[in-house]
CSV table of C-alpha atoms in Angstrom, one decimal:
chain,number,residue,atom,x,y,z
I,1,MET,CA,14.3,-81.0,131.6
I,2,ALA,CA,12.0,-83.6,130.8
I,3,GLY,CA,13.6,-86.0,128.5
I,4,SER,CA,17.3,-85.2,129.4
I,5,ARG,CA,19.1,-86.2,132.5
I,6,THR,CA,21.7,-83.4,132.3
I,7,GLY,CA,19.1,-80.8,132.0
I,8,ARG,CA,20.5,-79.9,128.5
I,9,PRO,CA,18.0,-79.6,125.5
I,10,PRO,CA,18.1,-82.9,123.3
I,11,VAL,CA,20.4,-82.7,120.1
I,12,GLN,CA,18.6,-82.4,117.1
I,13,ARG,CA,19.9,-84.6,114.2
I,14,ALA,CA,20.0,-82.9,110.8
I,15,PRO,CA,17.3,-84.7,108.6
I,16,ARG,CA,18.8,-87.0,106.0
I,17,ARG,CA,19.0,-86.2,102.4
I,18,PRO,CA,16.8,-88.2,100.1
I,19,ALA,CA,18.8,-90.8,98.2
I,20,THR,CA,19.4,-89.7,94.7
I,21,ALA,CA,20.3,-92.2,92.0
I,22,ARG,CA,23.7,-92.2,91.0
I,23,PRO,CA,24.2,-91.6,87.2
I,24,ALA,CA,24.8,-94.9,85.4
I,25,ARG,CA,28.3,-95.4,84.1
I,26,ASP,CA,28.4,-95.1,80.4
I,27,ASN,CA,28.9,-98.2,78.5
I,28,PRO,CA,32.1,-98.2,76.6
I,29,VAL,CA,30.6,-100.5,73.9
I,30,GLY,CA,27.7,-98.3,73.6
I,31,ARG,CA,29.8,-95.2,73.3
I,32,LEU,CA,31.8,-96.7,70.6
I,33,VAL,CA,28.6,-97.8,68.8
I,34,THR,CA,27.3,-94.4,69.1
I,35,ARG,CA,30.4,-93.0,67.7
I,36,ALA,CA,30.5,-95.4,64.9
I,37,ARG,CA,26.8,-94.7,63.9
I,38,LYS,CA,27.5,-90.9,64.0
I,39,ALA,CA,30.6,-91.3,61.7
I,40,TRP,CA,28.6,-93.7,59.5
I,41,ASP,CA,25.9,-91.1,58.9
I,42,ARG,CA,28.3,-88.2,58.0
I,43,PRO,CA,27.9,-86.9,54.4
I,44,LEU,CA,31.6,-87.6,53.7
I,45,THR,CA,31.8,-91.2,54.9
I,46,ALA,CA,30.9,-92.9,51.5
I,47,TYR,CA,33.5,-90.6,49.9
I,48,TYR,CA,36.3,-91.2,52.2
I,49,LEU,CA,35.3,-95.2,52.2
I,50,ILE,CA,35.3,-95.4,48.3
I,51,LEU,CA,38.8,-93.2,48.1
I,52,GLY,CA,40.3,-95.0,51.0
I,53,SER,CA,39.6,-98.7,50.2
I,54,SER,CA,40.2,-98.3,46.5
I,55,LEU,CA,43.6,-97.0,47.1
I,56,LEU,CA,44.7,-99.4,49.9
I,57,ILE,CA,43.4,-102.2,47.5
I,58,THR,CA,45.5,-100.8,44.6
I,59,VAL,CA,48.6,-100.1,46.5
I,60,LEU,CA,48.5,-103.8,48.3
I,61,GLY,CA,47.8,-105.1,44.9
I,62,LEU,CA,51.0,-103.7,43.7
I,63,VAL,CA,52.8,-105.3,46.3
I,64,MET,CA,51.5,-108.6,45.8
I,65,VAL,CA,52.0,-108.5,41.8
I,66,TYR,CA,55.8,-107.8,42.8
I,67,SER,CA,55.7,-110.7,45.0
I,68,ALA,CA,53.6,-113.3,43.0
I,69,SER,CA,55.1,-112.4,39.6
I,70,MET,CA,58.8,-112.4,40.5
I,71,ILE,CA,59.5,-116.3,39.8
I,72,THR,CA,57.3,-116.3,36.7
I,73,ALA,CA,59.6,-113.3,35.2
I,74,LEU,CA,62.8,-115.0,36.2
I,75,GLN,CA,61.5,-118.3,34.5
I,76,LEU,CA,60.8,-116.2,31.4
I,77,SER,CA,64.4,-114.8,31.5
I,78,LEU,CA,63.0,-111.3,32.4
I,79,PRO,CA,63.8,-109.0,35.2
I,80,GLY,CA,62.4,-109.8,38.2
I,81,SER,CA,60.4,-106.7,38.3
I,82,PHE,CA,59.1,-106.8,34.8
I,83,PHE,CA,55.5,-107.4,35.4
I,84,PHE,CA,55.4,-104.9,38.5
I,85,ARG,CA,56.8,-102.1,36.3
I,86,LYS,CA,54.0,-102.6,33.7
I,87,GLN,CA,51.4,-102.7,36.6
I,88,PHE,CA,52.7,-99.9,38.3
I,89,LEU,CA,52.9,-97.8,34.8
I,90,ALA,CA,48.9,-99.0,34.4
I,91,ALA,CA,48.0,-97.8,37.9
I,92,SER,CA,49.6,-94.6,37.3
I,93,ILE,CA,47.6,-93.9,34.3
I,94,GLY,CA,44.6,-95.2,36.1
I,95,ALA,CA,45.3,-92.8,38.7
I,96,VAL,CA,45.2,-90.0,36.1
I,97,LEU,CA,41.9,-91.4,34.9
I,98,LEU,CA,40.3,-91.7,38.4
I,99,LEU,CA,41.3,-88.1,38.9
I,100,VAL,CA,39.6,-87.0,35.7
I,101,ALA,CA,36.7,-89.0,36.2
I,102,MET,CA,35.9,-87.4,39.8
I,103,ARG,CA,36.4,-84.2,38.4
I,104,VAL,CA,34.2,-84.5,35.3
I,105,PRO,CA,30.7,-83.3,35.8
I,106,VAL,CA,27.7,-85.7,35.5
I,107,LYS,CA,26.4,-84.2,32.3
I,108,LEU,CA,29.8,-84.8,30.7
I,109,HIS,CA,29.7,-88.6,31.6
I,110,ARG,CA,26.4,-88.7,30.1
I,111,ALA,CA,27.7,-87.4,26.9
I,112,LEU,CA,30.7,-89.8,26.9
I,113,ALA,CA,28.5,-92.9,27.3
I,114,TYR,CA,27.7,-93.4,23.6
I,115,PRO,CA,31.4,-92.8,22.3
I,116,ILE,CA,32.7,-95.2,24.9
I,117,LEU,CA,30.0,-97.7,23.9
I,118,ALA,CA,31.0,-97.3,19.9
I,119,GLY,CA,34.7,-97.4,20.8
I,120,ALA,CA,34.2,-100.6,22.7
I,121,VAL,CA,32.1,-102.3,20.1
I,122,PHE,CA,34.4,-101.2,17.3
I,123,LEU,CA,37.7,-102.9,19.3
I,124,MET,CA,35.7,-105.7,20.2
I,125,ILE,CA,35.1,-106.3,16.3
I,126,LEU,CA,38.7,-105.7,15.5
I,127,VAL,CA,39.6,-108.6,17.9
I,128,GLN,CA,38.2,-111.0,15.4
I,129,VAL,CA,40.1,-109.6,12.6
I,130,PRO,CA,42.9,-111.9,11.4
I,131,GLY,CA,46.3,-110.2,12.2
I,132,ILE,CA,45.0,-107.9,14.7
I,133,GLY,CA,43.4,-110.1,17.2
I,134,MET,CA,45.6,-112.3,19.4
I,135,SER,CA,44.9,-115.2,21.2
I,136,VAL,CA,45.9,-115.8,25.0
I,137,ASN,CA,45.3,-118.9,27.0
I,138,GLY,CA,43.0,-120.0,24.1
I,139,ASN,CA,40.8,-117.0,24.3
I,140,GLN,CA,40.6,-114.6,21.1
I,141,ASN,CA,40.2,-111.1,23.2
I,142,TRP,CA,43.4,-109.2,22.7
I,143,ILE,CA,44.9,-106.8,20.6
I,144,SER,CA,48.5,-106.1,20.5
I,145,LEU,CA,50.0,-102.5,21.0
I,146,GLY,CA,53.4,-103.1,20.0
I,147,GLY,CA,56.3,-105.1,22.4
I,148,SER,CA,54.8,-106.4,25.5
I,149,PHE,CA,51.8,-104.3,25.7
I,150,GLN,CA,48.5,-105.6,24.9
I,151,ILE,CA,44.8,-104.4,25.4
I,152,GLN,CA,41.7,-106.4,26.3
I,153,PRO,CA,38.7,-104.5,24.8
I,154,SER,CA,35.9,-106.7,26.6
I,155,GLU,CA,37.1,-105.1,29.8
I,156,PHE,CA,36.2,-101.5,28.4
I,157,GLY,CA,32.8,-103.1,27.4
I,158,LYS,CA,31.9,-103.3,31.1
I,159,LEU,CA,32.4,-99.6,31.6
I,160,ALA,CA,30.6,-98.9,28.2
I,161,LEU,CA,27.5,-100.8,29.4
I,162,VAL,CA,27.4,-99.1,32.6
I,163,LEU,CA,27.5,-95.6,31.3
I,164,TRP,CA,25.3,-96.2,28.3
I,165,GLY,CA,22.7,-98.2,30.2
I,166,ALA,CA,22.6,-95.8,33.1
I,167,ASP,CA,22.0,-92.8,30.6
I,168,LEU,CA,19.4,-94.9,28.8
I,169,LEU,CA,17.5,-95.9,31.9
I,170,ALA,CA,17.4,-92.3,33.0
I,171,ARG,CA,16.0,-90.7,30.1
I,172,LYS,CA,13.5,-93.3,29.8
I,173,GLN,CA,12.6,-92.7,33.8
I,174,ASP,CA,12.4,-88.8,33.2
I,175,LYS,CA,9.7,-89.8,30.4
I,176,ALA,CA,8.0,-92.3,32.8
I,177,MET,CA,8.5,-95.1,30.1
I,178,LEU,CA,9.9,-97.8,32.5
I,179,ALA,CA,6.5,-98.9,33.5
I,180,GLN,CA,6.3,-100.5,30.4
I,181,TRP,CA,8.4,-103.7,30.0
I,182,LYS,CA,9.2,-103.3,26.5
I,183,HIS,CA,10.7,-99.7,27.0
I,184,MET,CA,12.6,-101.4,30.1
I,185,LEU,CA,13.9,-104.2,27.9
I,186,VAL,CA,14.6,-102.5,24.5
I,187,PRO,CA,17.2,-101.5,23.4
I,188,LEU,CA,19.1,-102.3,26.8
I,189,VAL,CA,19.0,-106.1,26.6
I,190,PRO,CA,19.5,-106.5,22.8
I,191,VAL,CA,22.7,-104.2,23.1
I,192,ALA,CA,24.1,-106.2,26.1
I,193,PHE,CA,23.6,-109.4,24.0
I,194,MET,CA,25.5,-108.0,21.3
I,195,LEU,CA,28.2,-107.3,23.5
I,196,LEU,CA,28.0,-110.8,24.9
I,197,GLY,CA,28.0,-112.2,21.4
I,198,LEU,CA,31.4,-110.4,20.7
I,199,ILE,CA,32.9,-111.7,23.9
I,200,MET,CA,31.8,-115.2,23.5
I,201,LEU,CA,33.1,-115.2,20.0
I,202,GLY,CA,36.5,-115.0,21.6
I,203,GLY,CA,35.6,-117.6,24.2
I,204,ASP,CA,36.0,-115.4,27.3
I,205,MET,CA,33.0,-116.6,29.2
I,206,GLY,CA,34.4,-115.1,32.4
I,207,THR,CA,33.8,-111.5,31.3
I,208,ALA,CA,30.6,-112.5,29.7
I,209,ILE,CA,29.4,-113.6,33.2
I,210,ILE,CA,30.4,-110.1,34.6
I,211,LEU,CA,28.7,-108.3,31.9
I,212,THR,CA,25.4,-110.4,32.6
I,213,ALA,CA,25.7,-109.6,36.1
I,214,ILE,CA,26.0,-105.8,35.3
I,215,LEU,CA,22.8,-106.2,33.1
I,216,PHE,CA,20.7,-107.8,35.8
I,217,GLY,CA,22.0,-105.1,38.1
I,218,LEU,CA,20.6,-102.2,36.1
I,219,LEU,CA,17.3,-104.3,35.6
I,220,TRP,CA,16.9,-104.5,39.2
I,221,LEU,CA,17.7,-100.9,39.9
I,222,ALA,CA,15.1,-100.0,37.1
I,223,GLY,CA,12.4,-102.0,39.1
I,224,ALA,CA,11.8,-104.8,36.4
I,225,PRO,CA,8.9,-107.0,37.7
I,226,THR,CA,9.7,-110.5,39.0
I,227,ARG,CA,8.3,-112.2,36.0
I,228,LEU,CA,10.5,-110.1,33.6
I,229,PHE,CA,13.5,-110.4,35.6
I,230,ALA,CA,13.0,-114.1,35.9
I,231,GLY,CA,12.5,-114.7,32.3
I,232,VAL,CA,15.6,-112.7,31.5
I,233,LEU,CA,17.5,-114.8,34.0
I,234,ALA,CA,16.0,-118.2,32.5
I,235,VAL,CA,17.3,-117.2,29.0
I,236,ALA,CA,20.7,-116.4,30.4
I,237,LEU,CA,21.0,-119.4,32.4
I,238,THR,CA,19.8,-121.4,29.3
I,239,ILE,CA,22.3,-120.0,27.0
I,240,GLY,CA,25.1,-120.4,29.7
I,241,PHE,CA,24.1,-124.0,30.2
I,242,VAL,CA,24.4,-124.6,26.5
I,243,LEU,CA,27.7,-122.9,26.2
I,244,ILE,CA,29.1,-124.9,29.1
I,245,LYS,CA,27.7,-128.3,28.1
I,246,THR,CA,29.2,-127.8,24.6
I,247,SER,CA,32.8,-127.1,25.7
I,248,PRO,CA,35.0,-129.7,27.3
I,249,ASN,CA,37.1,-127.2,29.0
I,250,ARG,CA,34.3,-125.4,30.9
I,251,MET,CA,32.9,-128.6,31.8
I,252,SER,CA,36.2,-129.7,33.5
I,253,ARG,CA,36.3,-126.3,35.4
I,254,LEU,CA,32.9,-127.0,36.8
I,255,ALA,CA,33.9,-130.5,37.9
I,256,CYS,CA,36.9,-129.0,39.9
I,257,ILE,CA,34.6,-127.4,42.1
I,258,GLY,CA,35.6,-128.4,45.9
I,259,ALA,CA,38.3,-130.5,44.4
I,260,THR,CA,41.1,-131.8,46.8
I,261,GLU,CA,43.1,-133.8,44.4
I,262,PRO,CA,44.6,-132.8,40.8
I,263,GLY,CA,42.4,-135.8,39.3
I,264,PRO,CA,43.2,-137.6,36.1
I,265,ASN,CA,45.6,-135.8,33.8
I,266,ASP,CA,45.9,-133.0,36.4
I,267,THR,CA,42.6,-131.3,35.3
I,268,CYS,CA,42.1,-129.6,38.6
I,269,TRP,CA,45.7,-129.0,39.1
I,270,GLN,CA,45.1,-125.1,39.3
I,271,ALA,CA,42.2,-125.2,41.7
I,272,VAL,CA,43.8,-127.7,44.1
I,273,HIS,CA,47.1,-125.8,44.4
I,274,GLY,CA,45.2,-122.5,45.0
I,275,ILE,CA,43.6,-124.4,48.1
I,276,TYR,CA,47.0,-125.6,49.0
I,277,ALA,CA,48.4,-122.0,48.9
I,278,LEU,CA,45.6,-120.8,51.3
I,279,ALA,CA,45.8,-123.7,53.7
I,280,SER,CA,49.6,-123.3,54.1
I,281,GLY,CA,49.4,-119.8,54.9
I,282,GLY,CA,47.9,-120.2,58.5
I,283,LEU,CA,47.0,-117.1,60.6
I,284,PHE,CA,49.6,-114.7,59.6
I,285,GLY,CA,51.2,-116.4,56.5
I,286,SER,CA,54.7,-117.3,55.7
I,287,GLY,CA,55.9,-113.8,55.2
I,288,LEU,CA,55.8,-111.3,52.2
I,289,GLY,CA,57.9,-112.9,49.4
I,290,ALA,CA,58.1,-116.4,51.0
I,291,SER,CA,55.3,-118.2,48.9
I,292,VAL,CA,56.1,-121.6,47.7
I,293,GLU,CA,53.3,-122.2,45.3
I,294,LYS,CA,54.3,-119.4,42.9
I,295,TRP,CA,57.6,-121.5,42.4
I,296,GLY,CA,56.0,-122.9,39.2
I,297,GLN,CA,53.3,-125.0,41.4
I,298,LEU,CA,50.3,-122.6,40.8
I,299,PRO,CA,49.6,-121.2,37.4
I,300,GLU,CA,48.5,-117.8,36.9
I,301,ALA,CA,49.9,-116.9,40.5
I,302,HIS,CA,49.9,-112.8,39.7
I,303,THR,CA,46.7,-112.9,37.9
I,304,ASP,CA,43.5,-114.8,38.4
I,305,PHE,CA,45.1,-116.7,41.6
I,306,ILE,CA,46.8,-113.7,43.2
I,307,PHE,CA,44.4,-114.1,46.3
I,308,ALA,CA,45.7,-117.7,46.9
I,309,ILE,CA,49.4,-116.2,46.9
I,310,THR,CA,48.1,-113.2,49.4
I,311,GLY,CA,46.5,-116.0,51.7
I,312,GLU,CA,49.9,-118.0,51.6
I,313,GLU,CA,52.1,-115.1,52.4
I,314,LEU,CA,50.0,-112.7,54.5
I,315,GLY,CA,47.9,-115.6,55.8
I,316,LEU,CA,44.0,-115.3,57.1
I,317,ALA,CA,44.6,-111.8,58.6
I,318,GLY,CA,45.7,-110.6,54.9
I,319,THR,CA,42.8,-112.4,53.1
I,320,LEU,CA,40.4,-110.9,55.6
I,321,SER,CA,41.8,-107.4,55.1
I,322,VAL,CA,41.3,-107.6,51.3
I,323,LEU,CA,37.6,-108.8,52.0
I,324,ALA,CA,37.0,-106.1,54.4
I,325,LEU,CA,38.2,-103.4,52.0
I,326,PHE,CA,36.1,-104.9,49.3
I,327,ALA,CA,33.1,-104.8,51.5
I,328,ALA,CA,33.8,-101.4,52.5
I,329,LEU,CA,33.8,-100.2,48.6
I,330,GLY,CA,30.7,-102.3,47.9
I,331,TYR,CA,28.8,-100.6,51.0
I,332,ALA,CA,29.8,-97.2,49.9
I,333,GLY,CA,28.7,-97.7,46.3
I,334,ILE,CA,25.3,-99.0,47.6
I,335,ARG,CA,25.1,-95.9,49.8
I,336,VAL,CA,25.8,-93.6,47.0
I,337,ALA,CA,23.6,-95.2,44.8
I,338,GLY,CA,20.5,-95.3,47.5
I,339,ARG,CA,20.9,-91.4,48.6
I,340,THR,CA,21.0,-89.8,45.4
I,341,GLU,CA,18.0,-88.0,43.7
I,342,ASP,CA,19.6,-88.2,40.1
I,343,PRO,CA,18.4,-91.5,38.2
I,344,PHE,CA,21.7,-91.7,36.2
I,345,VAL,CA,23.8,-91.6,39.4
I,346,ARG,CA,21.7,-94.0,40.8
I,347,TYR,CA,21.9,-96.6,37.9
I,348,ALA,CA,25.7,-95.6,37.2
I,349,ALA,CA,26.6,-96.1,40.8
I,350,GLY,CA,24.6,-99.5,41.1
I,351,GLY,CA,26.2,-100.8,37.8
I,352,VAL,CA,29.8,-100.0,39.1
I,353,THR,CA,29.1,-101.4,42.5
I,354,THR,CA,27.5,-104.5,40.8
I,355,TRP,CA,30.6,-104.9,38.6
I,356,ILE,CA,33.4,-104.7,41.1
I,357,THR,CA,31.6,-106.8,43.8
I,358,ALA,CA,30.3,-109.5,41.3
I,359,GLN,CA,34.0,-109.9,39.8
I,360,ALA,CA,35.4,-109.9,43.2
I,361,VAL,CA,33.1,-112.6,44.4
I,362,ILE,CA,33.5,-114.9,41.3
I,363,ASN,CA,37.4,-114.5,41.5
I,364,ILE,CA,37.5,-115.4,45.2
I,365,GLY,CA,34.8,-118.0,45.0
I,366,ALA,CA,36.9,-119.7,42.2
I,367,VAL,CA,40.4,-119.5,44.4
I,368,LEU,CA,38.2,-120.9,47.4
I,369,GLY,CA,37.0,-123.8,45.3
I,370,LEU,CA,33.1,-122.6,45.8
I,371,LEU,CA,32.9,-121.4,42.0
I,372,PRO,CA,34.1,-122.7,38.9
I,373,ILE,CA,37.4,-120.9,37.5
I,374,ALA,CA,36.1,-118.0,35.3
I,375,GLY,CA,39.3,-116.6,34.4
I,376,VAL,CA,38.6,-113.1,35.7
I,377,PRO,CA,41.1,-111.0,37.6
I,378,LEU,CA,40.4,-109.6,41.2
I,379,PRO,CA,39.5,-105.9,40.5
I,380,LEU,CA,42.2,-103.4,41.3
I,381,PHE,CA,44.5,-106.4,42.9
I,382,SER,CA,45.4,-108.7,40.0
I,383,TYR,CA,48.0,-108.0,37.5
I,384,GLY,CA,46.5,-106.7,34.1
I,385,GLY,CA,46.2,-103.2,33.0
I,386,SER,CA,43.2,-103.8,30.5
I,387,ALA,CA,41.3,-104.6,33.7
I,388,LEU,CA,42.9,-101.9,35.9
I,389,LEU,CA,42.2,-98.6,33.7
I,390,PRO,CA,38.5,-99.2,33.3
I,391,THR,CA,38.0,-99.9,36.9
I,392,MET,CA,40.0,-97.1,38.3
I,393,PHE,CA,37.9,-94.9,36.0
I,394,ALA,CA,34.9,-96.6,37.3
I,395,VAL,CA,36.1,-95.8,40.8
I,396,GLY,CA,36.7,-92.2,39.8
I,397,LEU,CA,32.8,-92.1,39.0
I,398,LEU,CA,31.7,-93.4,42.3
I,399,ILE,CA,33.9,-90.8,43.9
I,400,ALA,CA,32.4,-88.2,41.8
I,401,PHE,CA,29.0,-89.4,42.8
I,402,ALA,CA,29.9,-89.3,46.5
I,403,ARG,CA,31.0,-85.7,46.1
I,404,ASP,CA,28.1,-84.6,44.6
I,405,GLU,CA,25.6,-85.4,47.4
I,406,PRO,CA,24.1,-82.3,48.8
I,407,GLY,CA,25.4,-82.9,52.3
I,408,ALA,CA,29.1,-83.9,50.8
I,409,ARG,CA,29.1,-80.9,48.6
I,410,ALA,CA,28.4,-78.6,51.5
I,411,ALA,CA,30.9,-80.2,53.9
I,412,LEU,CA,33.7,-80.0,51.2
I,413,ALA,CA,32.8,-76.4,50.7
I,414,MET,CA,33.4,-75.5,54.2
I,415,ARG,CA,36.7,-77.3,54.6
I,416,GLN,CA,39.9,-75.1,53.6
I,417,PRO,CA,43.5,-76.7,53.7
I,418,ARG,CA,45.2,-75.8,56.9
I,419,PHE,CA,48.1,-74.3,55.4
I,420,GLY,CA,45.8,-71.9,53.6
I,421,ARG,CA,44.2,-71.0,57.0
I,422,LYS,CA,47.5,-70.3,58.5
I,423,ARG,CA,48.8,-68.1,55.6
I,424,ALA,CA,45.5,-66.0,56.2
I,425,ALA,CA,46.0,-65.9,59.8
I,426,VAL,CA,49.7,-64.9,59.3
I,427,ARG,CA,48.6,-62.1,56.6
I,428,GLY,CA,46.0,-61.0,58.9
I,429,SER,CA,48.1,-60.6,61.8
I,430,ALA,CA,51.1,-59.0,59.7
I,431,GLY,CA,48.4,-56.7,58.2
I,432,ALA,CA,47.4,-55.7,61.8
I,433,ALA,CA,50.9,-55.1,63.1
I,434,GLY,CA,51.7,-53.1,59.9
I,435,SER,CA,48.5,-50.9,60.3
I,436,ARG,CA,49.5,-50.2,63.9
I,437,ARG,CA,53.2,-49.6,63.0
I,438,TRP,CA,51.8,-47.0,60.3
I,439,ASN,CA,49.6,-45.2,62.8
I,440,THR,CA,52.7,-45.0,65.2
I,441,MET,CA,54.9,-43.6,62.7
I,442,ARG,CA,52.0,-41.0,61.7
I,443,ARG,CA,51.5,-39.7,65.3
I,444,ARG,CA,55.3,-39.4,65.6
I,445,ALA,CA,55.3,-37.3,62.5
I,446,ALA,CA,52.4,-35.0,63.7
I,447,ALA,CA,54.2,-34.6,67.0
I,448,ARG,CA,57.2,-33.4,65.3
I,449,SER,CA,55.8,-31.2,63.1
I,450,SER,CA,54.0,-29.4,66.1
I,451,GLY,CA,57.2,-28.7,67.8
I,452,GLU,CA,56.7,-31.2,70.5
I,453,ARG,CA,59.7,-33.5,71.6
């Protein structure tokens, strides 16, 4: 045959299959980013972030309060766990307040706004009454409750301004009155200035700064025009400049920004030793309880400068963990304020987030030497029951608002405790087995009655 020497027909090869493109391998980083985005967009993300971050900050704060306050307590001839026990008691009461706040409906929170404001104003007036008010570190902002227990009413003024301001702005927004600048400012700004005046009578400028930040946060959320916002800010800065300029103590604190030496008469002793504590911590710290600065070198080690002791004992890893927890709490609060359609929830969530975030920034900035020492505690972390109680109630507000989102409400309604489902399954199987057993007994009784064996 032509074309073949052996006479056999040529072998026909199978046609080649067209080359198909191999599926690209999934990028693990891309998969991780996609999963993170999906988890971030879940309806319960804000709820878990607020609950988890606030709980971790409080627990870690209790540990650091015990570590940082032990030497101070022994120097005062007190038990080493004295301050820790008081803080633990305040945290226990605060946990009850948090649970109450997260279970109370929004309408009741709005109804409580005016009583809380009136109570805070009344207590701040009592502070200035001789024989009732107490002076601590030069500030007349305390009321003695007997024994070693004291209360600082100005801390409750923050919560009062948030709730009352949110209710006021929400009612004005419902009536479309916020378009006029006089309705946006009155009576919000005068009442806020009244609270600021009562606080400044005692000399506590740190709390006054936090209250001012809450006021500006509420005005920002209400959509204040740039000129109006700048005008109120200019007035506040002018008043603050006058108060700082007329006080040698405040001027010395301002001069300690970025200081690396204690200076003449050790005016910058606290600021410098806070930097020393952070610098000696290294990457992972010297170990829990092994701080050197808390042995009388760093004043207020368990209150305003507890972040410095955290850096010394837990290192950069510990301080970054605290910053990450506060960042998560702040993000979740902004998310709750941005996704809600209820104006009161938006203003209240924004006010609480501004309060906690601004106070954390001012405290940490002072410890790092970037801001003047304002004398404000680190929220949920520093020692002080007067600061811890209203802050935990405010966190309960955020949790209640996060639970009240439509998607979160539906997700929580679909969930049941696992042990409940198991009990239901056990009961169902037991009921089915019981019915089968009963049917068998009926058949046997019928068979015996008919004479069959």
